[in-house]
PDB file of C-alpha atoms and ligand atoms in Angstrom:
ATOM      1  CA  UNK A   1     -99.377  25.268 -28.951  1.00  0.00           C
ATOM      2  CA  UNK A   2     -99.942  21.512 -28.825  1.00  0.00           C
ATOM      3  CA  UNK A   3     -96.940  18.749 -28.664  1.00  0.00           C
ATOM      4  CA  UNK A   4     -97.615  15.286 -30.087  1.00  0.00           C
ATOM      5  CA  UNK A   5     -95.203  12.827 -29.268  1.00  0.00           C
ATOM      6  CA  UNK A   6     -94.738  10.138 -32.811  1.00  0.00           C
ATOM      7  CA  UNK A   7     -91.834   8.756 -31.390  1.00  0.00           C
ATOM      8  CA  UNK A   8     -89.469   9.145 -28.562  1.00  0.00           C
ATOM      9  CA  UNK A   9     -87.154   6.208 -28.460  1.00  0.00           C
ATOM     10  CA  UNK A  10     -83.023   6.909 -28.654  1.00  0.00           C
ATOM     11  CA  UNK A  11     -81.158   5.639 -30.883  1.00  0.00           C
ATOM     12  CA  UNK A  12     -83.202   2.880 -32.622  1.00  0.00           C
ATOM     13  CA  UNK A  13     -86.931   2.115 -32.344  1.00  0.00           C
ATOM     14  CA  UNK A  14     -88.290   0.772 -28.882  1.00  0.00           C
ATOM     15  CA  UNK A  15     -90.838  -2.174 -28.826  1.00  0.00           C
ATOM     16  CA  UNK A  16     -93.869   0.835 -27.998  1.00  0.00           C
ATOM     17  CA  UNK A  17     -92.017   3.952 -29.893  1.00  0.00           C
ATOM     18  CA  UNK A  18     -90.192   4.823 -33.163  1.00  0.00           C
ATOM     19  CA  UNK A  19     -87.396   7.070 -33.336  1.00  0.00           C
ATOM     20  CA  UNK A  20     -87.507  11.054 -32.191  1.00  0.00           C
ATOM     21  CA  UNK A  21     -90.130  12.794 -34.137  1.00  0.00           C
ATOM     22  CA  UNK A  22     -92.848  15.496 -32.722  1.00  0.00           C
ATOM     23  CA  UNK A  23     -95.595  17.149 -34.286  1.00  0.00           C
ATOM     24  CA  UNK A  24     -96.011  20.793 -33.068  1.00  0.00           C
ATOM     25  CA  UNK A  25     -99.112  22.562 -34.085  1.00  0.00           C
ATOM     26  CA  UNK A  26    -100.130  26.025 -33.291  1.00  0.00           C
ATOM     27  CA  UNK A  27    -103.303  28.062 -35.325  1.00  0.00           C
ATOM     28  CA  UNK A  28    -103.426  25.254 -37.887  1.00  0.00           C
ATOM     29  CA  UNK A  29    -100.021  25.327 -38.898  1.00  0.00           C
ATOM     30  CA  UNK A  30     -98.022  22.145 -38.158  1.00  0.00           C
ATOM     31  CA  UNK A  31     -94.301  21.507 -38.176  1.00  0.00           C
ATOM     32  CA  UNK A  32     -92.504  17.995 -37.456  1.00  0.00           C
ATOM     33  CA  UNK A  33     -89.700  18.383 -35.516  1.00  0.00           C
ATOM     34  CA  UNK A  34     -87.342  15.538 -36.339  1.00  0.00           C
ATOM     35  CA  UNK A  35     -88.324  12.330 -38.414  1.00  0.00           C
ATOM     36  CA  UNK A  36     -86.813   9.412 -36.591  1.00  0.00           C
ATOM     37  CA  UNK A  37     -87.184   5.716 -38.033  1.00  0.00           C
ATOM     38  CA  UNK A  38     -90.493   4.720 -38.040  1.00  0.00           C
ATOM     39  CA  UNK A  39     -92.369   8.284 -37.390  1.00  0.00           C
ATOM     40  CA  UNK A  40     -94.153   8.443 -40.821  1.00  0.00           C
ATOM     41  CA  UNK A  41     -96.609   5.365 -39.765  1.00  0.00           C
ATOM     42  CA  UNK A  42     -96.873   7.235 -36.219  1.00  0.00           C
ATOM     43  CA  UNK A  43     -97.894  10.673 -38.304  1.00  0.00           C
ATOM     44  CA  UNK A  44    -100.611   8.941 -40.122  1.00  0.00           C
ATOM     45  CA  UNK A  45    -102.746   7.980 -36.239  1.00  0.00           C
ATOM     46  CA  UNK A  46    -102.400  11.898 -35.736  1.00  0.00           C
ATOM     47  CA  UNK A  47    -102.818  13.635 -39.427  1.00  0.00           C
ATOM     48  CA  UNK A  48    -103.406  12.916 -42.866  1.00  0.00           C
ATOM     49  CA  UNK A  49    -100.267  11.948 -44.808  1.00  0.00           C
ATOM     50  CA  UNK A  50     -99.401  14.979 -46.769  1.00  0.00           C
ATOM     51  CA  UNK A  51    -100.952  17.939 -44.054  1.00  0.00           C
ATOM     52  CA  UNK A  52     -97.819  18.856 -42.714  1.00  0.00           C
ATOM     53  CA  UNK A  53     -96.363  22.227 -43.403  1.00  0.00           C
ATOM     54  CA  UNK A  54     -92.716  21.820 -42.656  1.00  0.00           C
ATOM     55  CA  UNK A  55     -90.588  19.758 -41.616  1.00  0.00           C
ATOM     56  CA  UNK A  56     -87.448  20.931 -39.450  1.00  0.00           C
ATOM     57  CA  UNK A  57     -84.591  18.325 -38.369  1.00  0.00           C
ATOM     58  CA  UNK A  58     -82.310  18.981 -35.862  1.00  0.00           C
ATOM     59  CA  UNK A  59     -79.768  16.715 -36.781  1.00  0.00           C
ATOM     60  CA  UNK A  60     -78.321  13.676 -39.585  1.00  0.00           C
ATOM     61  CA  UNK A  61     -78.101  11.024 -37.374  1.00  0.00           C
ATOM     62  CA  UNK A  62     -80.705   8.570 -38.872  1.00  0.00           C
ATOM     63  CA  UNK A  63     -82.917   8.467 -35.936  1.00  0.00           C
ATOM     64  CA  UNK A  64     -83.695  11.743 -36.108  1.00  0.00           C
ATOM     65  CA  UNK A  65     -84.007  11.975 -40.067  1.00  0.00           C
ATOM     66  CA  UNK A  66     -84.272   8.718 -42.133  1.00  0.00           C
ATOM     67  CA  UNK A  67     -88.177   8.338 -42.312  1.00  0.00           C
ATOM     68  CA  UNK A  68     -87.966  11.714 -44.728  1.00  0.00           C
ATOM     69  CA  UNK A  69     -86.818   9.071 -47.662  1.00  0.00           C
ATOM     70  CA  UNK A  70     -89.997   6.956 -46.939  1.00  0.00           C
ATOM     71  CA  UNK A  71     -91.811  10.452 -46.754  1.00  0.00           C
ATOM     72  CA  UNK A  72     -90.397  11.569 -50.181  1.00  0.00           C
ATOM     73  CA  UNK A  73     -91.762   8.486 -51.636  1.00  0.00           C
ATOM     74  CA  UNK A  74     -95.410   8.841 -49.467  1.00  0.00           C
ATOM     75  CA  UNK A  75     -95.308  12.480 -51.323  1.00  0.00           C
ATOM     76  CA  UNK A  76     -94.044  12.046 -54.993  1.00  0.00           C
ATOM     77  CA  UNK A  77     -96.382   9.052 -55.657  1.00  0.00           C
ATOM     78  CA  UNK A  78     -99.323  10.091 -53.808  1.00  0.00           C
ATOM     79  CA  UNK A  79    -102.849   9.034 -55.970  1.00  0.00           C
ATOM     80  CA  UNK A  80    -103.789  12.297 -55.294  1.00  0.00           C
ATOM     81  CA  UNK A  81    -100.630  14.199 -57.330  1.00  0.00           C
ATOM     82  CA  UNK A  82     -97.486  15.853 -55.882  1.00  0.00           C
ATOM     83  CA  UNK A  83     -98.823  18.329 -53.290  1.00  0.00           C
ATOM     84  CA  UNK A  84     -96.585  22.037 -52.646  1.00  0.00           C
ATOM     85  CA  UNK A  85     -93.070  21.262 -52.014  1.00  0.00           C
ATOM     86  CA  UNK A  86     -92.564  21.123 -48.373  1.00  0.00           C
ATOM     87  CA  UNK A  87     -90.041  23.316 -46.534  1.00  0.00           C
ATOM     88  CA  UNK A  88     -87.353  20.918 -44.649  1.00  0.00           C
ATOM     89  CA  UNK A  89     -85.127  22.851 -42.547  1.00  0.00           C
ATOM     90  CA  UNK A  90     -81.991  21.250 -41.148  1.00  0.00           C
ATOM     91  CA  UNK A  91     -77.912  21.529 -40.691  1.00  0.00           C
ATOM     92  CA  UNK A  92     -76.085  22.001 -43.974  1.00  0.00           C
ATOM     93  CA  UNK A  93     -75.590  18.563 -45.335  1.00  0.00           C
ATOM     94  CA  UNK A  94     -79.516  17.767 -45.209  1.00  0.00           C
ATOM     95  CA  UNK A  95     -80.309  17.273 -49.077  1.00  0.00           C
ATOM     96  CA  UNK A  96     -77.319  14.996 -49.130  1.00  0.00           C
ATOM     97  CA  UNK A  97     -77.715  12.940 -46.588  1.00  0.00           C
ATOM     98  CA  UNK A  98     -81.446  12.347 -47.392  1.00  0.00           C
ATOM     99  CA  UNK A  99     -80.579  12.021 -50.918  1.00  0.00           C
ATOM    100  CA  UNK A 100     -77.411   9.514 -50.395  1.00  0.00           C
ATOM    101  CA  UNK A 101     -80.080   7.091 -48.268  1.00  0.00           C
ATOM    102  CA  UNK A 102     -81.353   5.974 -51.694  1.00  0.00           C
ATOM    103  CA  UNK A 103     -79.832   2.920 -53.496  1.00  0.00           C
ATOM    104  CA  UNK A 104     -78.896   5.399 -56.441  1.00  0.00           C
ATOM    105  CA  UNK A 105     -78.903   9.309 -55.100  1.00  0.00           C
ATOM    106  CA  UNK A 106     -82.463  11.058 -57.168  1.00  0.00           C
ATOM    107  CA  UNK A 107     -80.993  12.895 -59.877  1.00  0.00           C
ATOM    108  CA  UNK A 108     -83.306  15.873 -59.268  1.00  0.00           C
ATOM    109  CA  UNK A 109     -82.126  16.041 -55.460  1.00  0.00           C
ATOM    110  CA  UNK A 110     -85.912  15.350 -54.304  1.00  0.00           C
ATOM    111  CA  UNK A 111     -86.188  18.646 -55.040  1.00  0.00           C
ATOM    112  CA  UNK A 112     -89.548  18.634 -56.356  1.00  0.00           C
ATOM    113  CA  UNK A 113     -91.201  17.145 -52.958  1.00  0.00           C
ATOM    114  CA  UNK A 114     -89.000  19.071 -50.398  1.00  0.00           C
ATOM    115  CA  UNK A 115     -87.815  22.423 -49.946  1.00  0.00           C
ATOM    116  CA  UNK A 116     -84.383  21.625 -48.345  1.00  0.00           C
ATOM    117  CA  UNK A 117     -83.988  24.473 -46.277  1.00  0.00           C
ATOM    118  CA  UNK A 118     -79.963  24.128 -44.692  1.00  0.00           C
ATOM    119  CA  UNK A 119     -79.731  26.477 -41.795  1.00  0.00           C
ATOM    120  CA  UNK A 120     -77.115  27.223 -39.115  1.00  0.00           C
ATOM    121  CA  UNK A 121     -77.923  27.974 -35.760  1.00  0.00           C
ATOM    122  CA  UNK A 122     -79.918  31.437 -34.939  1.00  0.00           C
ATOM    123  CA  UNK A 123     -83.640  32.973 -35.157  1.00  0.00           C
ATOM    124  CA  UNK A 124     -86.195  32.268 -37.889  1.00  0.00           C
ATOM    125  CA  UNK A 125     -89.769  32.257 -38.230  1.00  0.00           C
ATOM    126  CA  UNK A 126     -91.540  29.143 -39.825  1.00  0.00           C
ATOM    127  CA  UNK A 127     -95.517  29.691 -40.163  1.00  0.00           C
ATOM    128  CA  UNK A 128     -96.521  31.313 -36.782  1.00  0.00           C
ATOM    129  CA  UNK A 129     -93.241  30.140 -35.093  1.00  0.00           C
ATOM    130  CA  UNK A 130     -90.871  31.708 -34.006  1.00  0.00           C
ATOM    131  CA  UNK A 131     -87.331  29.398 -33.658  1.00  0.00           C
ATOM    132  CA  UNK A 132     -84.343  30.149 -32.059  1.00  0.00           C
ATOM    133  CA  UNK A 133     -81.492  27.318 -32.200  1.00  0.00           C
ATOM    134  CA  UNK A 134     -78.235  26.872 -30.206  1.00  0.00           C
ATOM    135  CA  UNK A 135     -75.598  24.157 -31.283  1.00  0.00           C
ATOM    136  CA  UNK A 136     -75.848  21.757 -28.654  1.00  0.00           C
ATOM    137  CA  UNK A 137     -73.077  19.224 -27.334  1.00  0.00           C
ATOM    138  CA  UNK A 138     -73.177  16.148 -29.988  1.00  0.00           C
ATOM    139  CA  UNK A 139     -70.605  14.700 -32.225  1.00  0.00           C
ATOM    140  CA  UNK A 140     -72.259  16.125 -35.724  1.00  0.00           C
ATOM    141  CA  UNK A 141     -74.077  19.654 -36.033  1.00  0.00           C
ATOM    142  CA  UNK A 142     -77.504  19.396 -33.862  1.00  0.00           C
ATOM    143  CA  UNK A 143     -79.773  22.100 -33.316  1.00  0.00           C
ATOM    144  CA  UNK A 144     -81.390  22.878 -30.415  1.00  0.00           C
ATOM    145  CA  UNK A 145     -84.164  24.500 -30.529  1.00  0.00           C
ATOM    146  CA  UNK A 146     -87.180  26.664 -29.021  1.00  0.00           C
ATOM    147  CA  UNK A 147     -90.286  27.348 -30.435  1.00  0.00           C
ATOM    148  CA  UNK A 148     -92.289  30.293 -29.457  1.00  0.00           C
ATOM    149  CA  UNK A 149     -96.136  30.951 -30.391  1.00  0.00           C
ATOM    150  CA  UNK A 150     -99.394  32.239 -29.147  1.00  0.00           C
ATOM    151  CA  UNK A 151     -97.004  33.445 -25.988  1.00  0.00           C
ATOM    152  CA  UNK A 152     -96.087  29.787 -25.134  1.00  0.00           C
ATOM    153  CA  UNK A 153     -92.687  28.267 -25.631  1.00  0.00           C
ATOM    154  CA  UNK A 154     -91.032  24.720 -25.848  1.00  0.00           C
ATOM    155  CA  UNK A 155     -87.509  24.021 -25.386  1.00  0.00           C
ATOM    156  CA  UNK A 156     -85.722  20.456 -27.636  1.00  0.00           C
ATOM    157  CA  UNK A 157     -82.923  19.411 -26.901  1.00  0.00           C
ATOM    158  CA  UNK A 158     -82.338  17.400 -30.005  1.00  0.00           C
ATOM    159  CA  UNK A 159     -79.120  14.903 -28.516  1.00  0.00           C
ATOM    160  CA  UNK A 160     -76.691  16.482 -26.343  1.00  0.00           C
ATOM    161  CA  UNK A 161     -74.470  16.014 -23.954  1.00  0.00           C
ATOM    162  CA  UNK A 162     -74.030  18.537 -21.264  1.00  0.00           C
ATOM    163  CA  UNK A 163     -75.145  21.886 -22.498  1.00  0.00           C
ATOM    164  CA  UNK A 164     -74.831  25.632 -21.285  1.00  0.00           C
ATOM    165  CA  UNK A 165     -76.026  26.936 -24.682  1.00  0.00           C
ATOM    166  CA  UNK A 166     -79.326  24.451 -24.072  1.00  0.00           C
ATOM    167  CA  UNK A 167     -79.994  26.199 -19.987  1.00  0.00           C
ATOM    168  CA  UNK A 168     -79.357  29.369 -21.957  1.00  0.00           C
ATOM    169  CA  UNK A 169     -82.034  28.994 -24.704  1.00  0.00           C
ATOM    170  CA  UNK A 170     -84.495  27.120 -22.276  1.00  0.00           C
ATOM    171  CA  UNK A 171     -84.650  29.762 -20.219  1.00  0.00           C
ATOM    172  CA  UNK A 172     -87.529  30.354 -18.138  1.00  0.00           C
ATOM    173  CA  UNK A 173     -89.464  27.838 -21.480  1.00  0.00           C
ATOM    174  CA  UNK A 174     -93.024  26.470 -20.768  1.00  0.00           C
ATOM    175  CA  UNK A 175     -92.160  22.889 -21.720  1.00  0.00           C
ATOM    176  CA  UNK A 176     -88.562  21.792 -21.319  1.00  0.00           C
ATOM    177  CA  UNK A 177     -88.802  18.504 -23.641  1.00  0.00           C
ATOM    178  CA  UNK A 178     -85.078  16.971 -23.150  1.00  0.00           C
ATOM    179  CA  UNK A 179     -83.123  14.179 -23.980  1.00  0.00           C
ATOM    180  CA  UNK A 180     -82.087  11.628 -21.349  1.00  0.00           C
ATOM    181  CA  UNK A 181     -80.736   8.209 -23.114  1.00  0.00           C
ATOM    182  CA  UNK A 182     -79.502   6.279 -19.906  1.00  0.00           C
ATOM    183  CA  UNK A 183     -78.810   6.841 -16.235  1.00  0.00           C
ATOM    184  CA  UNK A 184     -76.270   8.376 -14.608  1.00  0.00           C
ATOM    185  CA  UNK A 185     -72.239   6.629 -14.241  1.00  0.00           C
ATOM    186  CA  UNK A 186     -68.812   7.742 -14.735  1.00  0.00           C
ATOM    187  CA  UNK A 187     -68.600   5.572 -17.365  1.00  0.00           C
ATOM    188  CA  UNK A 188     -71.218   7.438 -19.699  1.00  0.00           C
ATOM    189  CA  UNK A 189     -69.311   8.420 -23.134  1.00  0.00           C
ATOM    190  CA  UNK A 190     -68.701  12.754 -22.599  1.00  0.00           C
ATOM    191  CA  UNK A 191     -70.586  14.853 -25.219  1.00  0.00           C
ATOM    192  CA  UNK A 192     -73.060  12.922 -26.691  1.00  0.00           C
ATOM    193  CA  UNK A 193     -76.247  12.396 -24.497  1.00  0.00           C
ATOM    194  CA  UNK A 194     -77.350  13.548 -21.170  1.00  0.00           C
ATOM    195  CA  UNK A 195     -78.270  11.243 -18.475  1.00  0.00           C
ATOM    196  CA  UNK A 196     -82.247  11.700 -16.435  1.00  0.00           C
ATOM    197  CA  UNK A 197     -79.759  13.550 -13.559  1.00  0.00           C
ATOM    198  CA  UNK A 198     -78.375  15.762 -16.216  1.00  0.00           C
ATOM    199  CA  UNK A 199     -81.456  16.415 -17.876  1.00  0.00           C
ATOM    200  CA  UNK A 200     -83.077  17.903 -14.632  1.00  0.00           C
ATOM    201  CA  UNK A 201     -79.811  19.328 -14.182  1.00  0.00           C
ATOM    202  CA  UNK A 202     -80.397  21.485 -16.430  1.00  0.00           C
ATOM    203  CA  UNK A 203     -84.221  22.028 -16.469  1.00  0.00           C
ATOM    204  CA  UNK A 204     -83.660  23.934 -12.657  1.00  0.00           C
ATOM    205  CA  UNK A 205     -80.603  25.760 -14.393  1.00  0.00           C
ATOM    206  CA  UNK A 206     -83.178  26.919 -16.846  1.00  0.00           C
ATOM    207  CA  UNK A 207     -85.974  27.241 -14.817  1.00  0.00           C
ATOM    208  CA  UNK A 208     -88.078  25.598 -16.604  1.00  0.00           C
ATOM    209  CA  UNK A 209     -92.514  25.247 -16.530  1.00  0.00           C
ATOM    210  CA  UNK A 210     -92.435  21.547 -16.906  1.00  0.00           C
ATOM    211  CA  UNK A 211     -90.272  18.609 -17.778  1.00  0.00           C
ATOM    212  CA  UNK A 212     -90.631  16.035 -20.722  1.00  0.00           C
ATOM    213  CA  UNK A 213     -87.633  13.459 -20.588  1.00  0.00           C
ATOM    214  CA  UNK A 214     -87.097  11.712 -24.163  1.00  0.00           C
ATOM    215  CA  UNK A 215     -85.134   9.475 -26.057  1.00  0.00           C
ATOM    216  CA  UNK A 216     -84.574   6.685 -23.501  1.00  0.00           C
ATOM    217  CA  UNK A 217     -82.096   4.081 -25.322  1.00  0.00           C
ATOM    218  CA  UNK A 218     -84.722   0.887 -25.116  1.00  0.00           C
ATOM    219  CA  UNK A 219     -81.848  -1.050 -23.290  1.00  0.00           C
ATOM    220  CA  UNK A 220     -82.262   1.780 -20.565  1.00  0.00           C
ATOM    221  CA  UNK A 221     -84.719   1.413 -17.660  1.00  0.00           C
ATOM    222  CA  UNK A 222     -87.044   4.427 -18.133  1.00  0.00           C
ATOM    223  CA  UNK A 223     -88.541   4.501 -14.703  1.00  0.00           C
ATOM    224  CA  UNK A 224     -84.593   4.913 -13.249  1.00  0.00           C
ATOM    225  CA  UNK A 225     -84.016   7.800 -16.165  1.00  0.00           C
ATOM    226  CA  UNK A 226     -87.264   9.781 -14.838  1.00  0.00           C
ATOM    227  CA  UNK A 227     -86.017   8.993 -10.891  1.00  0.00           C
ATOM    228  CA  UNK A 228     -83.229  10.678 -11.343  1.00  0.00           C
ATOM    229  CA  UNK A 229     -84.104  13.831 -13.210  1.00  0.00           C
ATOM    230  CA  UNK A 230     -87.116  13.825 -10.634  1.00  0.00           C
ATOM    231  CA  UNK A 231     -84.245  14.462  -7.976  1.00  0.00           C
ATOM    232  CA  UNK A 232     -82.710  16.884  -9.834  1.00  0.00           C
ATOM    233  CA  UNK A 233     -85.394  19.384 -10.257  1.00  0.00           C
ATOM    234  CA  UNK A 234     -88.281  20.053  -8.385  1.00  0.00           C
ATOM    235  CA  UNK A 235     -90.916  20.854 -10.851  1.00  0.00           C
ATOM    236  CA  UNK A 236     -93.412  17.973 -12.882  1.00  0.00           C
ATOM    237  CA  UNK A 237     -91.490  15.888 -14.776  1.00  0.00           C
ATOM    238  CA  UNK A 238     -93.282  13.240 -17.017  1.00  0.00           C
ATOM    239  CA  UNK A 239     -91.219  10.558 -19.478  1.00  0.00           C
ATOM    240  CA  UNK A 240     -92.885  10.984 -23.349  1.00  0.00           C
ATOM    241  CA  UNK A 241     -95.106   8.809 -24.021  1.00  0.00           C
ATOM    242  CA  UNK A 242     -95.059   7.446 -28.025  1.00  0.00           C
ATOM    243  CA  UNK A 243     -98.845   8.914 -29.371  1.00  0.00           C
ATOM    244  CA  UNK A 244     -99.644  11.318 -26.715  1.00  0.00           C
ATOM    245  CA  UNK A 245    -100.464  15.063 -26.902  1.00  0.00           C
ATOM    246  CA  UNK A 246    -100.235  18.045 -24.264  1.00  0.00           C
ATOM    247  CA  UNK A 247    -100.820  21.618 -24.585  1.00  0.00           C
ATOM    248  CA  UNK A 248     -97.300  23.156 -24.203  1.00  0.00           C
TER     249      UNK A 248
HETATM  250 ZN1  LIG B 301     -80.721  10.389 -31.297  1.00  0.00          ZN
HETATM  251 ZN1  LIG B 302     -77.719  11.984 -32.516  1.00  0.00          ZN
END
């Protein structure tokens, strides 16, 4: 299984990173995990435009979903014709909140480019992966999720504050890729993001292989975020790099 980082900034687009989106590819098959603002031009350096074969969201918020208008256009109008529909998985709500970010809402729902695919929380398999998702600790209805194939696995966060469910599901995973938006204070806002000491909080809760902090708020200092998870749990921890790849 190979992780490609196409964006990793919190909350709005960094000066090096759009929003959360990662492309996850095992035996050909490749799902994008979130679609953050911005992500579609970072797809295009890694894969052609339309060879992506699903799409899976993990929550509404807009950095984590708002490039799939641009991508509905990049699909319906493409020279070549409108390829298959493409599965999008996500929390109920998805269609609508996609379809609401146009000036006037399509009257066919998009429904011709994407598959909207409105989940809850539980086990699925999509192409040769297979997903299990938790709820984790945000204001709106984000999935966590871990993604299992070729006897690998990689944890997501999505955004969460603290998290049982999350040490729970990342269990013992490979690749532990979690949010961390700013560093640790009192004053931090409960139930909404983890700080880099929460995040390898729970990475050695979970036990994780390795660590992959993401979604550093651009006003946050990202060398601070990765200190502090670093003293938190003992295994590698690396901040996500905007363009990069690993083998999970
Ligand atoms: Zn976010
Ligand atoms: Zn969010």
């Amino acid at each position: 299984m190979d992780l490609t980082v196409l964006g990793c900034a919190g909350t709005f687009p960094g000066p090096s990173s759009p929003c959360s989106s990662y492309l996850v590819e095992h035996d050909g098959f490749r799902l994008v995990v979130d679609m953050g603002a911005g992500s579609l031009g970072a797809l295009q350096r890694h894969v052609d435009l339309l060879d992506v074969d699903a799409v899976y969201v993990s929550h509404l918020h807009a950095d984590h979903c708002i490039d799939l208008v641009a991508y509905s256009y990049a699909r319906r109008y493409h020279p070549a014709g409108v390829p298959p529909v493409l599965p999008v998985y996500g929390p109920a709500g998805t269609r609508d909140r996609i379809c609401n970010s146009f000036e006037t809402p399509p009257r066919d729902g998009l429904l011709d480019v994407f598959d909207f695919r409105e989940v809850g929380v539980g086990s699925r398999t999509i192409g040769p992966f297979q997903v299990d998702t938790v709820r984790s600790n945000h204001p709106v209805e984000c999935h966590a999720m871990r993604l299992t194939a070729g006897g690998r696995s990689l944890t997501y966060s999505g955004d969460t504050g603290e998290c049982p469910d999350l040490v729970e599901l990342a269990r013992g995973t490979d690749l532990f890729l979690c949010e961390a938006s700013w560093t640790h204070s009192p004053d931090n806002p409960p139930g909404v993001h983890l700080s880099g000491r929460e995040a390898g909080e729970h990475a050695a809760q979970a036990g994780v292989g390795r660590l992959v902090v993401t979604h550093v708020v651009a006003w946050a200092d990202p060398d601070a975020v990765v200190a502090e998870a670093r003293a938190a749990f003992d295994g590698p921890v690396e901040q996500a790099r905007c363009g990069t790849t690993t083998a999970v």
